Short mmCIF file of C-alpha atoms in Angstrom, two decimals:
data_model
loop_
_atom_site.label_atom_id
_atom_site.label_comp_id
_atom_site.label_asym_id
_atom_site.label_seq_id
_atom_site.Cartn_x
_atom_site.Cartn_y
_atom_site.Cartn_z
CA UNK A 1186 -4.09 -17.91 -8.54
CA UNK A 1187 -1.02 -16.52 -5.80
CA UNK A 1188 -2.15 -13.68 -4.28
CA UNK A 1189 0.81 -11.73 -2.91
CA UNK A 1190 0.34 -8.87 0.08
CA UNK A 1191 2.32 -6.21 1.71
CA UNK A 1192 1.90 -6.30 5.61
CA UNK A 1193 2.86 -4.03 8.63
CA UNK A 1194 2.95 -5.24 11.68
CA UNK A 1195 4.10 -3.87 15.65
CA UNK A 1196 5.93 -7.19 16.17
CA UNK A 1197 5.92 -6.54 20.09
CA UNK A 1198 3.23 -8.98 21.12
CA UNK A 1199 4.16 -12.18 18.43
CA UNK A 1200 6.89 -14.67 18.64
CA UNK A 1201 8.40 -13.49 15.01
CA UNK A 1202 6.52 -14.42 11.61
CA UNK A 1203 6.92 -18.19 11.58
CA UNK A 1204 4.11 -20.83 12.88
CA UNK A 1205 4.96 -22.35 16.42
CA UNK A 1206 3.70 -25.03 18.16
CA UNK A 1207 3.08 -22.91 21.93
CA UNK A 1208 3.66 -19.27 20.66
CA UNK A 1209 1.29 -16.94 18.25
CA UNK A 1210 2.71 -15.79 15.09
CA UNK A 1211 2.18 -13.17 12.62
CA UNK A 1212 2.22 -16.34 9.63
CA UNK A 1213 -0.64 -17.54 12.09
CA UNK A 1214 -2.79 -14.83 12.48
CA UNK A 1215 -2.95 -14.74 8.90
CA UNK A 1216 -3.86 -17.58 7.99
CA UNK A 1217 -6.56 -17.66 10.87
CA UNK A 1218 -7.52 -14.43 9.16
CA UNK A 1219 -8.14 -16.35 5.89
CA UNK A 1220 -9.83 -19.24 7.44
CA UNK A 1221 -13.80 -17.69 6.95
CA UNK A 1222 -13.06 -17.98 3.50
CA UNK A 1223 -14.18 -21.61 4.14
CA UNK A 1224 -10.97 -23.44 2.33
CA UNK A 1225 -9.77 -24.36 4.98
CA UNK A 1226 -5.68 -23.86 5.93
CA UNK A 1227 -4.50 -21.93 3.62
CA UNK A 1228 -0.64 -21.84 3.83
CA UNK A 1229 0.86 -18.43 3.90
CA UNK A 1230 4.27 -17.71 2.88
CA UNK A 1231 6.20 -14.68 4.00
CA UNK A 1232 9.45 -12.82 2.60
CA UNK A 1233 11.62 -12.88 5.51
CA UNK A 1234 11.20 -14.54 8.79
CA UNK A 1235 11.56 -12.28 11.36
CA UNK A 1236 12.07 -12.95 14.74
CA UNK A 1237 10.26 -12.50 17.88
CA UNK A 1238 9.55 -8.84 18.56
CA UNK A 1239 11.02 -7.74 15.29
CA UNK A 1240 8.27 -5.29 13.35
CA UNK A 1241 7.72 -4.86 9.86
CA UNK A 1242 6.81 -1.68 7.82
CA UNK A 1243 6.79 -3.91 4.13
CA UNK A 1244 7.14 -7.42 4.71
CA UNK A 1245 5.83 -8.91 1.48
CA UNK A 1246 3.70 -12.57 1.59
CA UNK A 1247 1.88 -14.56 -0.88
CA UNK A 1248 -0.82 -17.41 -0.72
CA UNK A 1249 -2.42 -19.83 -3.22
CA UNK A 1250 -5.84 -19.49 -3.50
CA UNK A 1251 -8.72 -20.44 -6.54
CA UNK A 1252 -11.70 -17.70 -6.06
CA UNK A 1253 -13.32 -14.96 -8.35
CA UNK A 1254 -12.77 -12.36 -5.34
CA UNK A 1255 -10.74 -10.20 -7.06
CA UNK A 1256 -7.18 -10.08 -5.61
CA UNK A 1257 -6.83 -6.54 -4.78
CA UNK A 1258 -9.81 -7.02 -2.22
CA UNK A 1259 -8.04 -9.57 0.41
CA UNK A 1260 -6.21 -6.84 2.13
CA UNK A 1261 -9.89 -5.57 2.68
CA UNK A 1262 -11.34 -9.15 3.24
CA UNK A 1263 -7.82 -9.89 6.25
CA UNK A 1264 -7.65 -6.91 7.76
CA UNK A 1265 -11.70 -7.79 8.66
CA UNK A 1266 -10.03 -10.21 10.69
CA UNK A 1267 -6.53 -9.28 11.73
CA UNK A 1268 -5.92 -7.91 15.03
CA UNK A 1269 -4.70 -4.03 14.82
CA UNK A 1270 -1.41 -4.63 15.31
CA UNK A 1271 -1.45 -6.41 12.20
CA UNK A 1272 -2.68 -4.35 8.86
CA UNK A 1273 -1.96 -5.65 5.46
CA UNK A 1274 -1.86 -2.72 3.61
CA UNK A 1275 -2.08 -3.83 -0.02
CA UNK A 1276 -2.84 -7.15 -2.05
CA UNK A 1277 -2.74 -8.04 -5.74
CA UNK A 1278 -2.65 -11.12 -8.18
CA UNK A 1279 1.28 -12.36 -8.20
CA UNK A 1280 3.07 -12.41 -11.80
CA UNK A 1281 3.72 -16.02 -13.18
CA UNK A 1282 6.64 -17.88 -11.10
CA UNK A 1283 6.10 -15.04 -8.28
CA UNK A 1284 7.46 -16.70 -5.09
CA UNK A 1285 7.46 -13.76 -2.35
CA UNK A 1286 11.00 -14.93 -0.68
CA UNK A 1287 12.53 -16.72 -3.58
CA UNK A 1288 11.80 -13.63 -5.88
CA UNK A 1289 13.00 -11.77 -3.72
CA UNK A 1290 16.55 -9.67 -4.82
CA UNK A 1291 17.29 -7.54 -1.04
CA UNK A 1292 15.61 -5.88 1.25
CA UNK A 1293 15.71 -2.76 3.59
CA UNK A 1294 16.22 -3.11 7.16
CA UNK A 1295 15.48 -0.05 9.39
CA UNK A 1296 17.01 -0.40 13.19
CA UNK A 1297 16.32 2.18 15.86
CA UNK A 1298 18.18 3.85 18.69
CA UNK A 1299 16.94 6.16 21.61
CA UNK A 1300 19.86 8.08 22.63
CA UNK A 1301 18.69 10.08 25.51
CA UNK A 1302 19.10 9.40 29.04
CA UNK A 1303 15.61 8.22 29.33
CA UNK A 1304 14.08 5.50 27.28
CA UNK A 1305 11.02 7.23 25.43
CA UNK A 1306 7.76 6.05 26.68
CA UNK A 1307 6.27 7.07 22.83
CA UNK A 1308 8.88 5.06 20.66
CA UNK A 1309 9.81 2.62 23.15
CA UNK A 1310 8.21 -0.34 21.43
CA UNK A 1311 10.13 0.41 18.40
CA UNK A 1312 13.28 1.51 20.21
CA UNK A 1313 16.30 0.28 21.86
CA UNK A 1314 17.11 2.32 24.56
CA UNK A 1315 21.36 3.52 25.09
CA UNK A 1316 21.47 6.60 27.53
CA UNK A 1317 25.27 6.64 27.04
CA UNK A 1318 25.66 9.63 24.22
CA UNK A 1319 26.61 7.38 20.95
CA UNK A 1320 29.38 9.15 18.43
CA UNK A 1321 27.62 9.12 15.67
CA UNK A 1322 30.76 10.26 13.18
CA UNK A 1323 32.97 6.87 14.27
CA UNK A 1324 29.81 4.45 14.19
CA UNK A 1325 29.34 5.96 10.22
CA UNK A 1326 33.35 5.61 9.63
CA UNK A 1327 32.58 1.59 10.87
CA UNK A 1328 29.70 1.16 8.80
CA UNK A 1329 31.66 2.61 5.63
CA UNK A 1330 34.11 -0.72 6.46
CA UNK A 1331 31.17 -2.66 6.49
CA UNK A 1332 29.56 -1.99 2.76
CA UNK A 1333 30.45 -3.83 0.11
CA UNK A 1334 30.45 -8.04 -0.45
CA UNK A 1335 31.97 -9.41 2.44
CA UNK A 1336 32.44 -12.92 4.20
CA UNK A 1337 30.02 -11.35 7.21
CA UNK A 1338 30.38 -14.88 9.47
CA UNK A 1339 31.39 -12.74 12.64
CA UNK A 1340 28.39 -10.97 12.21
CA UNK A 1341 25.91 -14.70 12.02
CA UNK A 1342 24.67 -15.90 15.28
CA UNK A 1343 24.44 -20.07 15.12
CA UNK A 1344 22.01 -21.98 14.34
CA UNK A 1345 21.49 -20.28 10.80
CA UNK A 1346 20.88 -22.36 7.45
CA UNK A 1347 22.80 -20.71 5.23
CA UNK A 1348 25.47 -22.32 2.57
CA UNK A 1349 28.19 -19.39 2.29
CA UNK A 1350 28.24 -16.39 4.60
CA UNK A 1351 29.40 -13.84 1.94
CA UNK A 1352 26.77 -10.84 1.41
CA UNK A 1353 26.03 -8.20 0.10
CA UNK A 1354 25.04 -4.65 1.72
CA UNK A 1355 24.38 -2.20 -0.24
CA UNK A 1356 23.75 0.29 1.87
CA UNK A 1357 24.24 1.34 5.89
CA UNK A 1358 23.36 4.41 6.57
CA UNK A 1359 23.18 6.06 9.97
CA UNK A 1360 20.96 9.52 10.67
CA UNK A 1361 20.28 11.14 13.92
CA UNK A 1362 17.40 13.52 14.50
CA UNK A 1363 16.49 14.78 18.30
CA UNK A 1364 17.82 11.52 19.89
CA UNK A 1365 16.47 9.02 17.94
CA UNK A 1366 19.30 7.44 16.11
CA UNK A 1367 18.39 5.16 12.48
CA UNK A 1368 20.29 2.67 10.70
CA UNK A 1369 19.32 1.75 7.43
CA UNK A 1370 20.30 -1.58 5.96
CA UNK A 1371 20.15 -2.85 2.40
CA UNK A 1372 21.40 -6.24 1.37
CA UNK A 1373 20.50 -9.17 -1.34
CA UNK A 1374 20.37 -11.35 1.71
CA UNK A 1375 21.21 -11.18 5.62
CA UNK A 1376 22.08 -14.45 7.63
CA UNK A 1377 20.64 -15.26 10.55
CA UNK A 1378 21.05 -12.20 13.62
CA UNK A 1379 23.09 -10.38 10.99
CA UNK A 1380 21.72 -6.86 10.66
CA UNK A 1381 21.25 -6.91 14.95
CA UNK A 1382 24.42 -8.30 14.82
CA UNK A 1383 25.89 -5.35 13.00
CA UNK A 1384 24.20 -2.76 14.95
CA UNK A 1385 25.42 -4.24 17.97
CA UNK A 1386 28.62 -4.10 17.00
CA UNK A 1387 28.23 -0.43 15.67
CA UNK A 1388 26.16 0.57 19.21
CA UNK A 1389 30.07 -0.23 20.65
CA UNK A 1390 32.02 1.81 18.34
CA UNK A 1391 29.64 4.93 19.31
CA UNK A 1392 30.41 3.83 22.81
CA UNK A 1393 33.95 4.03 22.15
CA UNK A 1394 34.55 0.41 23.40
CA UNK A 1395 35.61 -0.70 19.85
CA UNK A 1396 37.17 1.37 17.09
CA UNK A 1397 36.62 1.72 13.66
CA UNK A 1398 39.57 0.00 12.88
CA UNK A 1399 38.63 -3.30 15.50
CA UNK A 1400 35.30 -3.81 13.18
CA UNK A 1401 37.84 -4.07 9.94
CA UNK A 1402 40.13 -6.61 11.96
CA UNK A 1403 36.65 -8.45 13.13
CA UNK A 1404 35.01 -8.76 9.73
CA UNK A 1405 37.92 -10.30 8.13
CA UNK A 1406 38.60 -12.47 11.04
CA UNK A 1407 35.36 -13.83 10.75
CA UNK A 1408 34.74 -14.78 14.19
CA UNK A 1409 31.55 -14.24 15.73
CA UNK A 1410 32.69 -13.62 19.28
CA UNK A 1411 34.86 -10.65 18.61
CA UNK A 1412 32.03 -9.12 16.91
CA UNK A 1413 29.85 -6.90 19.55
CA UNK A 1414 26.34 -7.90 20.93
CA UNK A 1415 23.32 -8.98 19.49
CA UNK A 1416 21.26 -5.70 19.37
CA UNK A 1417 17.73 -6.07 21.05
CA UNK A 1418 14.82 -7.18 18.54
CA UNK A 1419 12.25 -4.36 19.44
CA UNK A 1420 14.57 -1.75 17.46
CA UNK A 1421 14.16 -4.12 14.28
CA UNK A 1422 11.89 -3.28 11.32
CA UNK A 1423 11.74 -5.08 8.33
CA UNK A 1424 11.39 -2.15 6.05
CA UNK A 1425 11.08 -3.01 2.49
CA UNK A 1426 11.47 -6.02 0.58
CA UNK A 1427 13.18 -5.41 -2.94
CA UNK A 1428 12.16 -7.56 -6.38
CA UNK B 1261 11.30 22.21 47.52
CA UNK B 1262 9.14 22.41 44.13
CA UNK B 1263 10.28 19.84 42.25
CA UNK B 1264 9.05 20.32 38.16
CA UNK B 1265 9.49 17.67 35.88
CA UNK B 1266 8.80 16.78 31.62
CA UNK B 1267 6.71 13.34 31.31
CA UNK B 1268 6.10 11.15 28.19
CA UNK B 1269 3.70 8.84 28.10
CA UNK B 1270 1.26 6.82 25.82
CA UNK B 1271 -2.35 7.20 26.87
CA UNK B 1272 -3.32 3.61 25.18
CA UNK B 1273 -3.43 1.99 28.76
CA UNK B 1274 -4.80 4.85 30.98
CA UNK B 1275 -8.09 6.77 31.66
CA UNK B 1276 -6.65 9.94 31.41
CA UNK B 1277 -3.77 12.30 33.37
CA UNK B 1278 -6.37 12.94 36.73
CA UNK B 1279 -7.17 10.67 39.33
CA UNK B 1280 -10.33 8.41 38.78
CA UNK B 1281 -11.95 6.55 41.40
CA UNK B 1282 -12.22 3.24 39.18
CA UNK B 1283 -9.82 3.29 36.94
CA UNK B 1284 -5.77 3.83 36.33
CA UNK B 1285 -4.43 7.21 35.42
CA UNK B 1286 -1.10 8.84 34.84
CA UNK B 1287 -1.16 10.79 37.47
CA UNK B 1288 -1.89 7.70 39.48
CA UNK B 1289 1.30 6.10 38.31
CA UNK B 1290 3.60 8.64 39.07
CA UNK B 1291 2.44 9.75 42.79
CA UNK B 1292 2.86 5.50 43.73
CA UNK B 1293 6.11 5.86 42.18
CA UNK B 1294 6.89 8.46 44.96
CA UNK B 1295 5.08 6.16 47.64
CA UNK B 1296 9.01 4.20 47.74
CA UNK B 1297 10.43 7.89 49.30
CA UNK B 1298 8.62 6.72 52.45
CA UNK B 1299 6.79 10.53 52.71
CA UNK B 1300 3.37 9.11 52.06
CA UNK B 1301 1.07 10.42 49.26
CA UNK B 1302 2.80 13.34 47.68
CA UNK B 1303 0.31 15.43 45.35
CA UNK B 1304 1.36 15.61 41.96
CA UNK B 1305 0.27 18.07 39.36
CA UNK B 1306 -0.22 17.99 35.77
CA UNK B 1307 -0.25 21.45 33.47
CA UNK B 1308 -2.77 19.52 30.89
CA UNK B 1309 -5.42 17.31 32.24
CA UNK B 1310 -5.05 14.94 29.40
CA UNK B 1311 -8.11 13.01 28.34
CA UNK B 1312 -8.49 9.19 28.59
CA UNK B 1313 -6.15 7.68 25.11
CA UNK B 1314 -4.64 10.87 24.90
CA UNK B 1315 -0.86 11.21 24.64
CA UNK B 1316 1.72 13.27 26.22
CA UNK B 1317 5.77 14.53 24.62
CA UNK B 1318 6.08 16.99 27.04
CA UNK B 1319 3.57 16.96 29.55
CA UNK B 1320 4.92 19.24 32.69
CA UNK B 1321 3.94 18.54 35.99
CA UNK B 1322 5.18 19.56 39.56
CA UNK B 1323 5.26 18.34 43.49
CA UNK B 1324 6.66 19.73 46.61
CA UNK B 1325 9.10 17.61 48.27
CA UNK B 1326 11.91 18.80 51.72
CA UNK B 1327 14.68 15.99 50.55
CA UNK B 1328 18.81 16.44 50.03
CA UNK B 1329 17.81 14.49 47.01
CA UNK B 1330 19.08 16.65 43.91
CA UNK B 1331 16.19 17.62 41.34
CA UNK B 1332 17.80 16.20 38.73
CA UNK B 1333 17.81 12.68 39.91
CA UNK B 1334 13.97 12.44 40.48
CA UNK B 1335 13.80 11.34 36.71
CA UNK B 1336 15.70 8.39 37.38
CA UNK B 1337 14.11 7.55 40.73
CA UNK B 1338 10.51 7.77 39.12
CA UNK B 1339 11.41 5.77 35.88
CA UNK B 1340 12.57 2.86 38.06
CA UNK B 1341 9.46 2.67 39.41
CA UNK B 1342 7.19 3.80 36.38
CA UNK B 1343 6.02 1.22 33.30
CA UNK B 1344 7.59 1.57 30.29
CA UNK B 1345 4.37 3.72 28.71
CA UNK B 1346 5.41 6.74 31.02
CA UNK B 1347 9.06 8.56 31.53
CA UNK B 1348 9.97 10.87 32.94
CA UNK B 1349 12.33 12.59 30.63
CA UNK B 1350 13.92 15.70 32.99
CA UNK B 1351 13.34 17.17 36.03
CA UNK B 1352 14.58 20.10 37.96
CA UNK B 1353 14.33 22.48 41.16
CA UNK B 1354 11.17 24.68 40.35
CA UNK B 1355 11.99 28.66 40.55
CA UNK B 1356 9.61 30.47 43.19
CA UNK B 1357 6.40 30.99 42.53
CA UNK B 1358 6.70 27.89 39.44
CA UNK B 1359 3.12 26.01 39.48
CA UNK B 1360 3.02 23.78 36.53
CA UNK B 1361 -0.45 24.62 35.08
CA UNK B 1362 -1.48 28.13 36.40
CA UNK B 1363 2.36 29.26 35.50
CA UNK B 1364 2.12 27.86 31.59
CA UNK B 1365 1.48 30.64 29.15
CA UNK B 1366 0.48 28.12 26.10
CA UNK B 1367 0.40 24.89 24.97
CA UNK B 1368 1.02 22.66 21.35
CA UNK B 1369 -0.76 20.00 20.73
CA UNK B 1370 -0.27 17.36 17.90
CA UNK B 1371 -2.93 15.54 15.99
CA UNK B 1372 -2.26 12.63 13.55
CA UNK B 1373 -4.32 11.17 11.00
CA UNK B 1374 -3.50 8.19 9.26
CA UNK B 1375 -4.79 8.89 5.77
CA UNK B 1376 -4.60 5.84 3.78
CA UNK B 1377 -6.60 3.01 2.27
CA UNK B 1378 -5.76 0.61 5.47
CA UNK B 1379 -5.06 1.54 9.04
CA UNK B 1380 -1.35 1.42 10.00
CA UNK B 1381 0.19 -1.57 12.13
CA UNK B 1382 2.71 0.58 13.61
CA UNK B 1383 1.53 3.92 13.87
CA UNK B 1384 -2.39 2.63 14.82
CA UNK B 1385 -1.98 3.97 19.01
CA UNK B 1386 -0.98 7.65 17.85
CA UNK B 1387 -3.63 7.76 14.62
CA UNK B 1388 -6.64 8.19 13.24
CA UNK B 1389 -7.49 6.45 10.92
CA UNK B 1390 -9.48 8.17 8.13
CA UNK B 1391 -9.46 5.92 4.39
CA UNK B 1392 -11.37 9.06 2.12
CA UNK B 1393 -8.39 11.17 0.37
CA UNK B 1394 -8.48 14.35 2.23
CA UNK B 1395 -8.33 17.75 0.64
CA UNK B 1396 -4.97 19.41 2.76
CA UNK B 1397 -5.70 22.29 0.75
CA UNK B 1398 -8.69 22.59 1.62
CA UNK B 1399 -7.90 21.98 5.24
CA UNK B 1400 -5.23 24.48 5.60
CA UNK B 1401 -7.64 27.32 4.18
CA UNK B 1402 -10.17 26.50 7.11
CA UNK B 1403 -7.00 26.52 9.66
CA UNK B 1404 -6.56 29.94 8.42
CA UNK B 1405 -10.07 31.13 9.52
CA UNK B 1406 -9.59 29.62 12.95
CA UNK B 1407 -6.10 31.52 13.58
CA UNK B 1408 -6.42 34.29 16.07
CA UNK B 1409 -8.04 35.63 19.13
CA UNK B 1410 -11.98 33.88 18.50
CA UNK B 1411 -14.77 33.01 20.99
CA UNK B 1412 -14.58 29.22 20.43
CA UNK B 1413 -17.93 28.59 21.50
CA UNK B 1414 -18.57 26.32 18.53
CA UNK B 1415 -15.87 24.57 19.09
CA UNK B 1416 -16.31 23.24 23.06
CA UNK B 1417 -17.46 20.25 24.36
CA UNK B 1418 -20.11 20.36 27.16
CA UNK B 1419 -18.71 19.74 30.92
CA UNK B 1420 -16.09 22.99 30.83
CA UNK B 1421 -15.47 24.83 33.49
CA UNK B 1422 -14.35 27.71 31.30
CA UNK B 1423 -15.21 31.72 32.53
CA UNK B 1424 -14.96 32.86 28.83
CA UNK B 1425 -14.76 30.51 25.25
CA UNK B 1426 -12.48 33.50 23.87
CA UNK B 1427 -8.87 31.80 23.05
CA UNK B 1428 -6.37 32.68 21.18
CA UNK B 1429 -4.96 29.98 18.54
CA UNK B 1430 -1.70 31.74 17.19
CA UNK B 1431 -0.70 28.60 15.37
CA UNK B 1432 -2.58 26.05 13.03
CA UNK B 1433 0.21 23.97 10.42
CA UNK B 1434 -1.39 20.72 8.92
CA UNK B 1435 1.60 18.84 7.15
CA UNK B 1436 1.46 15.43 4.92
CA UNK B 1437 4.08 13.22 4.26
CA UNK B 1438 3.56 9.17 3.10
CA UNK B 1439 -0.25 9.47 4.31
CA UNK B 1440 0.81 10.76 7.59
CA UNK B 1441 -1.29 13.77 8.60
CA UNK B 1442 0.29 15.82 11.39
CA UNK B 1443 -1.68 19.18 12.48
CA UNK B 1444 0.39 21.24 14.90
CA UNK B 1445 -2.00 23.41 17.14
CA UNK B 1446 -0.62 26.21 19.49
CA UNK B 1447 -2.43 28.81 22.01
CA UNK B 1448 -2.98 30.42 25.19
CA UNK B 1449 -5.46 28.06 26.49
CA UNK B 1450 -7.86 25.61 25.03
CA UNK B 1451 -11.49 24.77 25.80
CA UNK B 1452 -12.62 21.43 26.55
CA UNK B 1453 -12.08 18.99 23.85
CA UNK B 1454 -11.26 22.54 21.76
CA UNK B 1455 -8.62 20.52 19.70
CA UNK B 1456 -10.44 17.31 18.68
CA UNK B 1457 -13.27 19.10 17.66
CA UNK B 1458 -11.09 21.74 15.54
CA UNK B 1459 -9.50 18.83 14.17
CA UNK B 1460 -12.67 16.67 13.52
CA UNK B 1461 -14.41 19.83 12.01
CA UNK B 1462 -11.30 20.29 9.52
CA UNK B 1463 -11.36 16.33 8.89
CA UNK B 1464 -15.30 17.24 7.30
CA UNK B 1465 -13.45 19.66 5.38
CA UNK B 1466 -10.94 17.93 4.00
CA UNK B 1467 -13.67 15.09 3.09
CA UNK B 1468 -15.42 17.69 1.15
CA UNK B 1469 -18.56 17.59 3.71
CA UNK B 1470 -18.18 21.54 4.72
CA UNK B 1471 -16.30 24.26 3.20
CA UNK B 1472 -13.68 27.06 4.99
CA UNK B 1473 -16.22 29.17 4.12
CA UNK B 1474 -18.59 26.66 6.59
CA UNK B 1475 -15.81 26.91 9.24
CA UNK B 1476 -16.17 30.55 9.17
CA UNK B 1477 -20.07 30.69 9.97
CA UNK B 1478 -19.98 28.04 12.54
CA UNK B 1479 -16.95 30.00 14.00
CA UNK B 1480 -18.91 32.87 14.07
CA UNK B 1481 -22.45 30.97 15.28
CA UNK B 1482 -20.96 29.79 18.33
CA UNK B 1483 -23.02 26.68 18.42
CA UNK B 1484 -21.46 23.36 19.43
CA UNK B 1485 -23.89 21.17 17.16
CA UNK B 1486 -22.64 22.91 13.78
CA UNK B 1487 -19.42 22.12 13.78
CA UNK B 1488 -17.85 18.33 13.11
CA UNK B 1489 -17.09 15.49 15.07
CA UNK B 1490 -14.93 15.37 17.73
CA UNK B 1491 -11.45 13.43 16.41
CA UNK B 1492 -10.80 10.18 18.64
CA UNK B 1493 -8.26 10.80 21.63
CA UNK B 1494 -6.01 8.25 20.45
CA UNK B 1495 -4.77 11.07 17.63
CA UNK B 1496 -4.10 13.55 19.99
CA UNK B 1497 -0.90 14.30 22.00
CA UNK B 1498 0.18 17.42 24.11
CA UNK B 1499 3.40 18.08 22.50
CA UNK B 1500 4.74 20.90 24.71
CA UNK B 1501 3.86 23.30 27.28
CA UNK B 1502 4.94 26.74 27.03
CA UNK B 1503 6.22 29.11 30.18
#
């Protein structure tokens, strides 16, 4: 049967989700986790790769697996196993033709900014750190420009896979609360860098180096080096994924 | 010059705010990042001797310095030479007479319990993690009975140095939102321990293992061993201190 799993992890001490040959991975550590199970390597699949240092609050995986443990146990059975910083929180028997990244229809990104002077030594792990004060009222008038289907390649760092760069996002919302400054991203898919990509380039227009107005002229030029920086991965979580 | 400052930090790494023969502290950290001024060892102190795991918002400490350097620039010169677990978030010329703990009128501390089937990934350094449902209801009746001017006898760990276990406790709020269980303490003073074991003893509540009505007659027995558990330290954070 495919048993598919929500996971949360605190991304700051793997090199992203996906096996690699010199570097541990989430992907690894749970299929290490499954390994007392006595199968042997059990190949785990995950919803979106993310990158090294990127977290996750609901990253969604599945595995293949024939066993009369029922399914709803194995977040019990891996967390046994899985470091702290690692937790899956729920696991259940997948619906026929379930594939966790090919079912899936979005997902929710959540980035974070510490706007203070000082980086916070509490939410620093999660947290990119920009002491200049951000204007929060021009970086939402950007992000308005920014909804919608779009041809986003000035927002896709190379070296990505995919066969058109037109999206989708749904949704990019921007809240500030005592400093801490969160984006919320929804798509139906995000090339490669993308949502860092787009925060970067937002991060600017708060810094008043680019207007609202630049990030229209940028998205339809569609070249990635007019687009702003690549916004650090430790402010990444991969929030929800949507099926 | 007094020179009063506001630290973060995240207890995961250290033994505790004091000085410890054998092993690292906060207050540690911050006096060797003044050992750069060239003035040798410069005392620092701390207005809550936080415990070892215990975390700090707003920690306020103070040290005496003769320098042309402004106040307001010792935040940045001790963050350059601080990890990233502790910041110093503000500091500032001290008004006469200012000593950071004898001067503070009251503190708030913050407790969290992670109240869900699985631990979580990204909140597991600031949580507790407790699976069984708790009763908040329940909870916040026994909070009600500890509000106000009590001898907290019951509720004090061995080792205090404490004249008198009379405090006052003028605020006790235990909130819940998506498993997260925040309890916001507030008073004059606190005994040692006082908050982990108020929030441990509540914990039984909530579990269904005592009743308010139980919190009342250990409250009024005065006797350490009849009240619950004392919550771990890596729940706990001073959140502010009053003056």
């Amino acid at each position: 049967m495919r048993i598919a799993f929500l996971v949360e992890y605190d991304g700051t001490a793997y090199a992203g989700w996906q096996l690699q040959k010199n570097d541990v991975t989430v992907q690894q550590k749970i299929e290490e986790a499954l390994l007392p199970l006595g199968k042997g390597r059990i190949p785990v699949f995950g919803a979106g790769r993310t990158d090294a240092g990127v977290h996750a609050r609901g990253q969604c995986g599945h595995f293949d697996l024939e066993t009369n443990i029922p399914a709803e146990k194995f977040a019990f059975i891996l967390n046994t196993h899985l470091p702290p910083d690692i937790r899956v929180t729920k696991s259940w028997q997948a619906e026929e033709g379930f594939h966790c990244r090919f079912s899936a229809k979005g997902k929710r990104y959540v980035y974070r900014v510490w706007n203070a002077p000082h980086a916070s030594a509490l939410m620093g792990r999660f947290t990119t750190h920009v002491p200049e004060k951000l204007d929060v009222a021009a970086m939402e008038q950007a992000a308005r420009v920014l909804v919608g289907t779009h041809d986003f390649a000035a927002f896709c760092a190379a070296g990505g896979s995919a066969k058109t760069t037109v999206r989708t996002v749904s949704r990019l919302e921007i809240a500030e609360k005592d400093g801490l400054i969160t984006f919320t991203v929804e798509g139906n898919g995000f090339l490669y860098n993308m949502v860092r990509i787009l925060v970067g380039t937002l991060i600017e227009v708060g810094k008043g180096k680019k207007t609202p107005q630049d990030v229209e002229t940028i998205l339809s030029g569609g070249v990635r080096k007019y687009a702003g920086m690549t916004a650090e991965a430790k402010g990444l979580t991969l929030d929800e994924v949507f099926y």
